[in-house]
Amino acid sequence: MKKGRVEAILEHWGPCLSNVLAEELVRRFGVSAANARQLITRSTAKRLKGISFPHRASFVYLTSQYGSMIFFDRLVEVLKSTRHACGYGLAALQDRGGVLPIDHFKIACGAPKVQAKQLNAERVAEQLIAANLIKRVDLVGVGECLALASFTSEDEQFALLDLNARIKVEAMALNAVRDWARRLGIGSWNHVLVRDEGPIPTAGPNYWDLSAPSYLYPLLGSAGSGTGTKPTPGSFVCDVFLGEKLTADAAKAFIKKCQNVRGFIKVAPVLQMFLAESYEKEAVREIRGNGAIAATLDSLLGTDVAKALHELSSVLKATALTLGSPEKIDALFNALGKIEGAEGTLRGCLFEYLCAELANESYRKPIITINKLVRGSDGARAEIDVFVESRTEVVFIECKGHLPTGQVDDAEIEKWLNKRLPVLRDFAKHDDGYRQVKQTFELWTNASISPVSKSLIEAENAKTTRYSVAYREGPELLHMIKASGNKSLAKTYQQHYSNHPLAVVAKLKVSRNTSDAIV
């Protein structure tokens, strides 16, 4: 069948906006603008549903082009060239490895929470989903996320390592920014909000990674007409991305948010800052040219903290045991423990690496894997904190790092027993390499476990002899470490997971109370 004029242009040019296609029909064939629109309507060309463009234009393509690389590339070009809100959202996902928790997407996409004549962040996500450019995915240990349509289950293991590491390191950096803003009086001490600690931080119409009301004189708003009325506080805000070098394109969503909060009479001034490991020169120029701060870890937090955060990211992404050695863990505590609230975060996220080192000492010639993602026969997924493989046994270790004086939450143990354990057991039962050897499922913690939770674990273990379910608390782990003879491991464990200052204080209180009772 002879190709129509519209089909010929699309095959040669590739997908494009309908108004651009109409202009080309007019130029090439001399038809009127009205006739060009009719030709497009009567052709076999398809219109992308879900995303609306200015002037009632639509993105048109041939059926054979849908989902191809040229389709995606041209659509991204069109979204960027028209400064479409969906373009910023798509770019945010591309720049951040193709997947983001939903709340993080709302912050990074540049769209407002609510603003007249603008697509809000939720509508941006809805339009991109409707256009089949992104999709909802549920990542183990992270929750509901938005991912590029090309994201597959095979990408999940790598994405989890990268995303989890970046989220934890960025959380640490945001804690440092919060501490910095408080100490300098830039943000109100008790009102600095950080993402993932409650509702998404906001200032003006936008979402941010960190926000705080500010009473610095240059940031105060109008006092209003009432006598004695206090001036409206301004805001300090910060967005963070600790991935690769920030490009000018990647900075555009942040700049869009900076511009969104300006020019409103009822919105007090906002001091805006972006924090990254490094920038392209053009990105720094664009951010500073729009009156915002382009900060690096080095310039804001100092070289030692910047190096430690980079090292923490490397350790959290590691699958090799040597990258989580006790000496490195100790160095990270020493460098990052100065950040307020950082020690608890470090204790939790580094505990599994210490457990992996202990497992390497305790089992005979084991193969150790950290953060292994597995699937049951029904497709259900679960993550193994530390997976130990030896010739005669496989051990699935769930790690819970806490203050030595703390206790593992009963709800966490119930979740391990009722949700994660069945998936792990199903995986082991159907794997040819594991179903013939001894299987042990253990929970390790440096803290304590309640009598109720101990009873639940013991009851689960009593149900069968085909596998074992057990737990190891702080004193038993310390005994194992001492028995291993690994002095650096013992030093790190005792300093950060056993003889913590708060634990020492608690022991002294118990000792004093006992002495008083004797007297």
Coordinates of C-alpha atoms in Angstrom, one line a residue:
M1 CA 0.0 0.0 0.0
K2 CA 1.3 3.4 -1.0
K3 CA 2.5 5.5 2.0
G4 CA 0.6 8.6 2.8
R5 CA 2.3 12.0 3.2
V6 CA 2.1 11.9 7.0
E7 CA 3.5 8.4 7.3
A8 CA 6.4 9.3 4.9
I9 CA 7.4 12.3 7.0
L10 CA 7.2 10.4 10.3
E11 CA 9.2 7.5 8.9
H12 CA 11.9 9.9 7.8
W13 CA 11.8 12.3 10.7
G14 CA 10.7 10.1 13.5
P15 CA 7.9 11.0 16.1
C16 CA 7.2 14.7 16.7
L17 CA 4.5 17.2 17.8
S18 CA 1.4 17.4 15.6
N19 CA 1.9 21.2 15.1
V20 CA 5.5 20.7 13.9
L21 CA 4.3 17.9 11.6
A22 CA 1.5 20.2 10.2
E23 CA 4.1 22.9 9.5
E24 CA 6.2 20.4 7.5
L25 CA 3.2 19.2 5.5
V26 CA 2.5 22.9 4.6
R27 CA 6.1 23.6 3.7
R28 CA 6.7 20.4 1.7
F29 CA 3.4 19.9 -0.1
G30 CA 2.0 23.4 -0.2
V31 CA -1.3 22.4 1.5
S32 CA -3.2 24.8 3.8
A33 CA -2.8 24.6 7.6
A34 CA -6.4 23.3 7.9
N35 CA -5.8 20.6 5.2
A36 CA -2.5 19.6 7.0
R37 CA -4.5 19.0 10.2
Q38 CA -7.0 16.9 8.3
L39 CA -4.3 14.8 6.7
I40 CA -2.9 14.0 10.2
T41 CA -6.3 13.1 11.5
R42 CA -7.0 10.7 8.6
S43 CA -3.6 9.1 8.6
T44 CA -2.6 5.9 10.5
A45 CA -0.4 8.0 12.8
K46 CA -1.1 7.5 16.5
R47 CA -1.4 10.2 19.2
L48 CA 0.2 9.7 22.6
K49 CA -2.4 9.6 25.3
G50 CA -1.9 10.8 28.8
I51 CA 0.3 13.9 28.2
S52 CA -1.2 17.2 27.0
F53 CA 0.9 19.8 25.2
P54 CA 0.5 23.5 24.8
H55 CA -1.8 24.8 22.0
R56 CA -3.7 21.4 21.9
A57 CA -0.8 19.8 20.2
S58 CA -0.1 16.1 20.6
F59 CA 2.9 13.8 20.2
V60 CA 2.4 11.7 17.0
Y61 CA 4.2 8.5 15.9
L62 CA 3.8 5.4 13.8
T63 CA 2.7 2.1 15.4
S64 CA 6.1 0.6 14.5
Q65 CA 8.0 3.3 16.4
Y66 CA 6.2 3.0 19.7
G67 CA 8.5 2.0 22.5
S68 CA 11.6 2.2 20.4
M69 CA 14.7 4.2 21.3
I70 CA 13.9 7.0 18.8
F71 CA 10.4 7.2 20.2
F72 CA 11.7 7.7 23.8
D73 CA 14.5 10.1 22.8
R74 CA 12.2 12.3 20.7
L75 CA 9.6 12.4 23.4
V76 CA 12.1 13.5 26.0
E77 CA 13.4 16.2 23.5
V78 CA 9.9 17.5 23.0
L79 CA 9.1 17.5 26.7
K80 CA 12.4 19.4 27.4
S81 CA 12.0 21.9 24.5
T82 CA 8.5 22.8 25.6
R83 CA 9.6 23.0 29.2
H84 CA 6.8 20.5 30.0
A85 CA 6.5 19.5 33.7
C86 CA 6.6 15.8 32.7
G87 CA 10.0 16.4 31.1
Y88 CA 11.5 17.5 34.4
G89 CA 10.0 14.4 36.1
L90 CA 11.3 12.1 33.4
A91 CA 14.8 13.7 33.7
A92 CA 14.7 13.4 37.5
L93 CA 14.3 9.6 37.2
Q94 CA 16.9 9.3 34.4
D95 CA 19.5 11.2 36.4
R96 CA 18.8 9.1 39.6
G97 CA 19.2 5.6 38.2
G98 CA 15.7 5.1 36.8
V99 CA 13.9 4.6 40.1
L100 CA 12.8 6.7 43.1
P101 CA 10.5 6.4 46.1
I102 CA 7.3 8.3 45.3
D103 CA 8.0 11.1 47.9
H104 CA 11.5 11.6 46.5
F105 CA 10.0 11.8 43.0
K106 CA 7.7 14.6 44.1
I107 CA 10.6 16.5 45.4
A108 CA 13.0 15.9 42.5
C109 CA 10.5 16.4 39.6
G110 CA 10.3 20.2 40.1
A111 CA 6.5 20.3 40.1
P112 CA 4.7 22.1 42.9
K113 CA 2.5 20.7 45.6
V114 CA -0.2 23.0 44.4
Q115 CA 0.0 26.1 42.2
A116 CA -2.5 27.7 39.8
K117 CA -1.9 27.0 36.1
Q118 CA 0.8 24.4 36.8
L119 CA 0.7 20.6 36.9
N120 CA 1.3 19.5 40.4
A121 CA 3.7 16.7 41.3
E122 CA 1.0 14.0 41.6
R123 CA -0.5 15.0 38.1
V124 CA 3.0 14.8 36.6
A125 CA 3.3 11.2 37.9
E126 CA -0.2 10.3 36.7
Q127 CA 0.5 11.7 33.2
L128 CA 3.8 9.8 32.8
I129 CA 2.1 6.6 34.0
A130 CA -0.8 7.1 31.6
A131 CA 1.7 7.6 28.8
N132 CA 3.5 4.3 29.8
L133 CA 6.7 6.2 30.3
I134 CA 7.0 5.3 33.9
K135 CA 5.4 2.7 36.2
R136 CA 4.8 1.9 39.9
V137 CA 7.1 -0.7 41.4
D138 CA 7.4 -2.1 44.9
L139 CA 11.0 -2.5 46.0
V140 CA 11.8 -4.7 48.9
G141 CA 12.8 -2.7 51.9
V142 CA 12.0 0.6 50.2
G143 CA 8.3 0.5 49.4
E144 CA 6.3 1.9 46.5
C145 CA 8.5 3.7 43.9
L146 CA 8.2 5.2 40.5
A147 CA 10.5 3.7 37.8
L148 CA 11.2 4.2 34.1
A149 CA 9.1 1.9 31.9
S150 CA 12.2 0.1 30.9
F151 CA 12.9 -1.0 34.5
T152 CA 12.8 -4.8 34.9
S153 CA 13.0 -7.3 37.7
E154 CA 16.6 -8.0 36.6
D155 CA 17.5 -4.4 37.4
E156 CA 16.1 -4.7 40.9
Q157 CA 19.1 -6.1 42.7
F158 CA 21.6 -3.5 41.4
A159 CA 19.0 -0.7 41.8
L160 CA 18.3 -1.7 45.4
L161 CA 22.0 -1.5 46.3
D162 CA 22.5 1.8 44.6
L163 CA 19.2 3.4 45.8
N164 CA 19.6 2.2 49.4
A165 CA 23.1 3.4 49.6
R166 CA 22.3 6.8 48.2
I167 CA 19.2 7.3 50.4
K168 CA 21.2 6.5 53.6
V169 CA 24.1 8.7 52.6
E170 CA 21.8 11.6 51.6
A171 CA 19.9 11.2 54.9
M172 CA 23.3 11.5 56.7
A173 CA 24.1 14.6 54.7
L174 CA 20.7 16.2 55.3
N175 CA 21.2 15.6 59.1
A176 CA 24.5 17.5 58.8
V177 CA 22.8 20.4 56.9
R178 CA 20.1 20.5 59.6
D179 CA 22.8 20.7 62.3
W180 CA 24.6 23.4 60.3
A181 CA 21.4 25.5 59.8
R182 CA 20.5 25.2 63.5
R183 CA 23.9 26.2 64.8
L184 CA 24.2 29.3 62.5
G185 CA 20.6 30.3 63.2
I186 CA 19.6 30.1 59.6
G187 CA 16.7 27.8 60.4
S188 CA 14.4 27.8 63.5
W189 CA 16.0 25.1 65.8
N190 CA 12.9 22.9 66.5
H191 CA 11.3 23.3 63.1
V192 CA 13.9 22.0 60.5
L193 CA 12.0 19.3 58.5
V194 CA 13.9 16.6 56.6
R195 CA 12.4 14.1 54.1
D196 CA 11.5 10.6 55.3
E197 CA 10.9 11.8 58.8
G198 CA 7.2 12.6 58.4
P199 CA 5.3 14.7 55.8
I200 CA 7.4 15.9 52.9
P201 CA 9.0 19.3 53.8
T202 CA 7.4 22.3 52.0
A203 CA 8.1 26.0 51.6
G204 CA 5.9 28.1 49.3
P205 CA 4.2 25.9 46.8
N206 CA 7.0 23.4 46.5
Y207 CA 8.4 20.2 48.0
W208 CA 12.0 20.1 49.3
D209 CA 14.4 17.6 50.8
L210 CA 14.8 20.0 53.8
S211 CA 12.9 23.1 54.9
A212 CA 12.9 25.4 57.9
P213 CA 11.3 28.7 58.8
S214 CA 14.0 31.4 59.1
Y215 CA 13.9 34.6 61.1
L216 CA 17.0 36.1 59.5
Y217 CA 16.2 39.8 58.7
P218 CA 16.7 39.6 54.9
L219 CA 14.3 36.7 54.8
L220 CA 11.4 38.2 56.8
G221 CA 8.2 38.9 54.9
S222 CA 5.9 41.9 55.3
A223 CA 4.6 42.6 58.9
G224 CA 1.1 43.3 57.5
S225 CA -1.2 46.2 58.3
G226 CA -2.1 45.2 61.9
T227 CA -0.4 47.1 64.7
G228 CA 2.2 45.0 66.5
T229 CA 1.9 42.2 63.9
K230 CA 5.0 40.1 63.7
P231 CA 6.7 39.8 60.3
T232 CA 6.2 36.5 58.5
P233 CA 9.3 34.3 58.7
G234 CA 11.1 33.4 55.5
S235 CA 12.4 29.9 54.7
F236 CA 15.6 28.1 54.2
V237 CA 15.4 25.1 51.9
C238 CA 17.9 22.5 50.6
D239 CA 17.7 19.8 47.9
V240 CA 20.4 17.0 47.7
F241 CA 21.7 14.6 45.2
L242 CA 24.8 12.6 45.9
G243 CA 25.1 10.7 42.7
E244 CA 27.3 11.4 39.7
K245 CA 28.4 15.0 38.8
L246 CA 25.3 17.2 38.6
T247 CA 24.7 18.4 35.0
A248 CA 23.0 21.6 33.9
D249 CA 20.0 19.5 32.7
A250 CA 19.7 17.8 36.1
A251 CA 19.8 21.2 37.8
K252 CA 16.8 22.6 35.8
A253 CA 14.1 21.0 38.0
F254 CA 15.7 22.7 41.1
I255 CA 15.9 26.0 39.3
K256 CA 12.3 25.7 38.3
K257 CA 11.4 25.4 42.0
C258 CA 13.5 28.3 42.9
Q259 CA 11.7 30.5 40.4
N260 CA 8.3 29.1 41.5
V261 CA 8.6 30.7 45.0
R262 CA 9.5 34.2 43.8
G263 CA 7.2 37.0 42.9
F264 CA 4.3 36.0 45.3
I265 CA 3.3 38.8 47.6
K266 CA 2.1 36.3 50.3
V267 CA 5.3 34.2 50.2
A268 CA 8.2 35.4 52.3
P269 CA 11.7 35.2 50.8
V270 CA 13.3 31.8 50.5
L271 CA 17.0 31.0 50.8
Q272 CA 17.7 28.1 48.5
M273 CA 20.6 25.6 48.4
F274 CA 21.5 22.5 46.4
L275 CA 24.0 20.0 47.8
A276 CA 25.9 17.7 45.5
E277 CA 29.2 15.9 45.5
S278 CA 30.3 17.9 42.4
Y279 CA 28.9 19.9 39.5
E280 CA 29.4 20.6 35.9
K281 CA 30.5 24.2 35.5
E282 CA 27.3 25.1 33.6
A283 CA 25.2 23.7 36.4
V284 CA 26.9 25.9 39.0
R285 CA 26.5 28.9 36.7
E286 CA 22.8 28.2 36.3
I287 CA 22.1 27.7 40.0
R288 CA 24.1 30.7 41.1
G289 CA 22.6 32.8 38.2
N290 CA 19.2 32.1 39.7
G291 CA 20.2 33.4 43.1
A292 CA 20.7 30.0 44.9
I293 CA 23.6 28.3 46.6
A294 CA 25.5 25.5 44.8
A295 CA 27.2 23.7 47.7
T296 CA 29.4 20.6 47.7
L297 CA 30.0 18.2 50.6
D298 CA 33.6 19.6 50.8
S299 CA 32.6 23.3 50.9
L300 CA 29.7 22.8 53.4
L301 CA 30.8 20.0 55.7
G302 CA 34.5 19.8 55.3
T303 CA 36.9 17.4 53.5
D304 CA 36.9 14.7 56.3
V305 CA 33.1 14.4 56.4
A306 CA 32.9 14.4 52.6
K307 CA 35.4 11.6 52.3
A308 CA 33.7 9.6 55.0
L309 CA 30.2 10.0 53.3
H310 CA 31.8 8.8 50.0
E311 CA 33.4 5.8 51.8
L312 CA 30.1 5.0 53.5
S313 CA 28.4 4.9 50.0
S314 CA 31.1 2.5 48.8
V315 CA 30.6 0.2 51.8
L316 CA 26.8 0.2 51.5
K317 CA 27.1 -0.7 47.8
A318 CA 29.6 -3.5 48.5
T319 CA 28.9 -7.1 48.0
A320 CA 32.5 -8.1 48.8
L321 CA 33.2 -8.8 52.5
T322 CA 36.5 -7.0 52.4
L323 CA 34.8 -3.6 51.8
G324 CA 33.0 -3.8 55.1
S325 CA 36.0 -4.6 57.3
P326 CA 36.0 -3.6 61.0
E327 CA 38.7 -1.0 60.4
K328 CA 36.6 0.8 57.8
I329 CA 33.5 0.6 60.0
D330 CA 35.5 2.1 62.9
A331 CA 36.8 4.9 60.7
L332 CA 33.3 5.8 59.5
F333 CA 32.0 6.0 63.1
N334 CA 34.9 8.3 64.0
A335 CA 34.4 10.6 61.0
L336 CA 30.6 10.8 60.9
G337 CA 29.7 10.4 64.5
K338 CA 30.2 14.1 64.9
I339 CA 27.0 14.7 63.0
E340 CA 24.0 14.9 65.4
G341 CA 21.9 11.8 65.2
A342 CA 24.4 10.1 62.8
E343 CA 25.6 7.4 65.2
G344 CA 22.3 5.7 65.5
T345 CA 21.9 5.6 61.7
L346 CA 25.4 4.2 61.3
R347 CA 24.9 1.6 63.9
G348 CA 21.8 0.3 62.0
C349 CA 23.1 0.4 58.5
L350 CA 26.6 -1.0 59.2
F351 CA 25.6 -3.8 61.6
E352 CA 25.1 -6.3 58.8
Y353 CA 28.6 -5.7 57.5
L354 CA 30.0 -6.4 61.0
C355 CA 27.8 -9.6 61.1
A356 CA 29.1 -10.6 57.7
E357 CA 32.7 -10.4 59.1
L358 CA 31.7 -12.4 62.1
A359 CA 30.0 -15.1 60.0
N360 CA 33.1 -15.3 57.9
E361 CA 35.1 -16.1 61.1
S362 CA 32.5 -18.5 62.5
Y363 CA 31.6 -20.8 59.6
R364 CA 34.0 -23.1 57.8
K365 CA 35.1 -21.7 54.4
P366 CA 31.8 -19.9 53.8
I367 CA 30.7 -17.8 50.8
I368 CA 29.2 -14.6 52.2
T369 CA 26.7 -12.4 50.3
I370 CA 25.3 -9.1 51.7
N371 CA 21.8 -7.8 50.8
K372 CA 20.9 -10.8 48.5
L373 CA 17.5 -10.4 46.8
V374 CA 15.6 -13.7 46.3
R375 CA 12.2 -14.8 45.0
G376 CA 9.9 -17.5 46.2
S377 CA 8.1 -19.8 43.8
D378 CA 5.1 -17.5 43.6
G379 CA 7.2 -14.5 42.7
A380 CA 7.2 -12.9 46.2
R381 CA 10.6 -11.2 47.0
A382 CA 12.7 -10.9 50.2
E383 CA 16.1 -9.5 51.0
I384 CA 18.7 -11.5 53.0
D385 CA 20.9 -9.2 55.1
V386 CA 23.7 -11.7 55.3
F387 CA 23.6 -15.0 53.4
V388 CA 26.1 -17.7 54.4
E389 CA 26.8 -20.7 52.1
S390 CA 29.0 -23.6 53.2
R391 CA 29.4 -27.1 51.9
T392 CA 26.9 -28.5 54.5
E393 CA 24.7 -25.6 55.5
V394 CA 23.1 -22.3 54.4
V395 CA 22.3 -19.6 57.0
F396 CA 19.9 -16.7 56.4
I397 CA 20.8 -13.9 58.9
E398 CA 18.5 -11.0 59.6
C399 CA 20.5 -8.2 61.2
K400 CA 19.1 -5.6 63.7
G401 CA 21.6 -3.1 64.9
H402 CA 20.5 -0.9 67.9
L403 CA 21.8 0.8 71.0
P404 CA 23.2 -1.9 73.2
T405 CA 20.7 -0.8 75.9
G406 CA 17.8 -1.1 73.4
Q407 CA 15.4 -3.8 72.4
V408 CA 14.3 -5.1 69.0
D409 CA 10.7 -4.0 68.4
D410 CA 8.3 -7.0 68.6
A411 CA 6.6 -5.8 65.3
E412 CA 10.0 -6.2 63.5
I413 CA 10.3 -9.7 64.7
E414 CA 6.8 -10.6 63.8
K415 CA 7.4 -9.2 60.3
W416 CA 10.5 -11.3 59.9
L417 CA 8.7 -14.5 61.0
N418 CA 5.4 -14.0 59.2
K419 CA 6.4 -12.2 56.0
R420 CA 10.1 -12.6 55.2
L421 CA 10.7 -16.1 56.6
P422 CA 8.1 -17.9 54.4
V423 CA 9.6 -16.3 51.2
L424 CA 13.1 -17.3 52.2
R425 CA 12.0 -20.8 53.2
D426 CA 10.2 -21.2 49.8
F427 CA 13.3 -20.0 48.0
A428 CA 15.5 -22.5 49.8
K429 CA 13.1 -25.3 49.4
H430 CA 12.9 -25.0 45.6
D431 CA 16.6 -24.3 45.0
D432 CA 18.6 -27.4 43.8
G433 CA 21.7 -26.2 45.6
Y434 CA 20.1 -25.5 49.0
R435 CA 17.3 -27.9 49.6
Q436 CA 19.6 -30.8 50.3
V437 CA 21.7 -29.1 53.0
K438 CA 20.9 -27.9 56.5
Q439 CA 19.0 -24.6 56.5
T440 CA 19.1 -22.1 59.4
F441 CA 17.2 -18.9 59.7
E442 CA 18.6 -16.6 62.4
L443 CA 18.0 -13.1 63.8
W444 CA 21.2 -11.4 65.1
T445 CA 21.1 -8.2 67.2
N446 CA 23.6 -6.4 69.5
A447 CA 20.6 -5.4 71.7
S448 CA 18.0 -7.6 73.4
I449 CA 14.8 -9.4 72.4
S450 CA 11.7 -9.4 74.5
P451 CA 10.4 -12.6 76.1
V452 CA 7.3 -12.4 73.9
S453 CA 9.4 -12.4 70.7
K454 CA 11.7 -15.1 72.0
S455 CA 8.6 -17.3 72.6
L456 CA 7.4 -16.6 69.0
I457 CA 10.8 -17.6 67.6
E458 CA 11.0 -20.7 69.7
A459 CA 7.5 -21.7 68.7
E460 CA 8.3 -21.3 65.0
N461 CA 11.4 -23.5 65.5
A462 CA 9.4 -26.2 67.2
K463 CA 7.0 -26.6 64.2
T464 CA 9.5 -28.6 62.1
T465 CA 12.8 -30.4 62.1
R466 CA 13.4 -29.7 58.4
Y467 CA 15.0 -26.3 59.2
S468 CA 16.0 -24.2 62.3
V469 CA 14.9 -20.8 63.4
A470 CA 16.9 -19.1 66.1
Y471 CA 18.2 -15.8 67.5
R472 CA 21.5 -14.4 68.9
E473 CA 21.5 -11.4 71.3
G474 CA 24.3 -9.0 72.2
P475 CA 26.2 -11.2 74.8
E476 CA 26.2 -14.2 72.5
L477 CA 27.5 -12.2 69.6
L478 CA 30.2 -10.8 71.8
H479 CA 31.2 -14.3 73.0
M480 CA 31.4 -15.5 69.3
I481 CA 33.6 -12.5 68.4
K482 CA 36.0 -13.1 71.3
A483 CA 36.1 -16.8 70.4
S484 CA 37.0 -15.9 66.8
G485 CA 40.2 -14.2 67.9
N486 CA 39.7 -11.3 65.5
K487 CA 41.0 -8.4 67.6
S488 CA 39.9 -5.6 65.2
L489 CA 36.4 -7.0 65.0
A490 CA 36.2 -7.2 68.8
K491 CA 37.4 -3.6 69.2
T492 CA 34.9 -2.3 66.8
Y493 CA 32.0 -4.3 68.2
Q494 CA 32.8 -3.4 71.8
Q495 CA 33.3 0.3 71.1
H496 CA 30.2 0.9 68.9
Y497 CA 27.8 -2.0 69.6
S498 CA 28.5 -3.2 73.1
N499 CA 30.4 -0.7 75.4
H500 CA 28.5 2.4 74.1
P501 CA 28.6 5.3 76.5
L502 CA 24.9 5.1 77.1
A503 CA 25.3 1.4 77.9
V504 CA 28.0 2.2 80.4
V505 CA 25.8 4.8 82.0
A506 CA 22.9 2.3 82.2
K507 CA 25.2 -0.3 83.9
L508 CA 26.5 2.3 86.4
K509 CA 22.9 3.1 87.3
V510 CA 22.0 -0.5 87.8
S511 CA 25.2 -1.0 89.9
R512 CA 24.4 2.1 92.1
N513 CA 20.8 0.9 92.6
T514 CA 22.0 -2.5 93.7
S515 CA 24.5 -1.0 96.1
D516 CA 21.8 1.2 97.6
A517 CA 19.5 -1.7 98.1
I518 CA 22.3 -3.7 99.9
V519 CA 23.0 -0.8 102.2

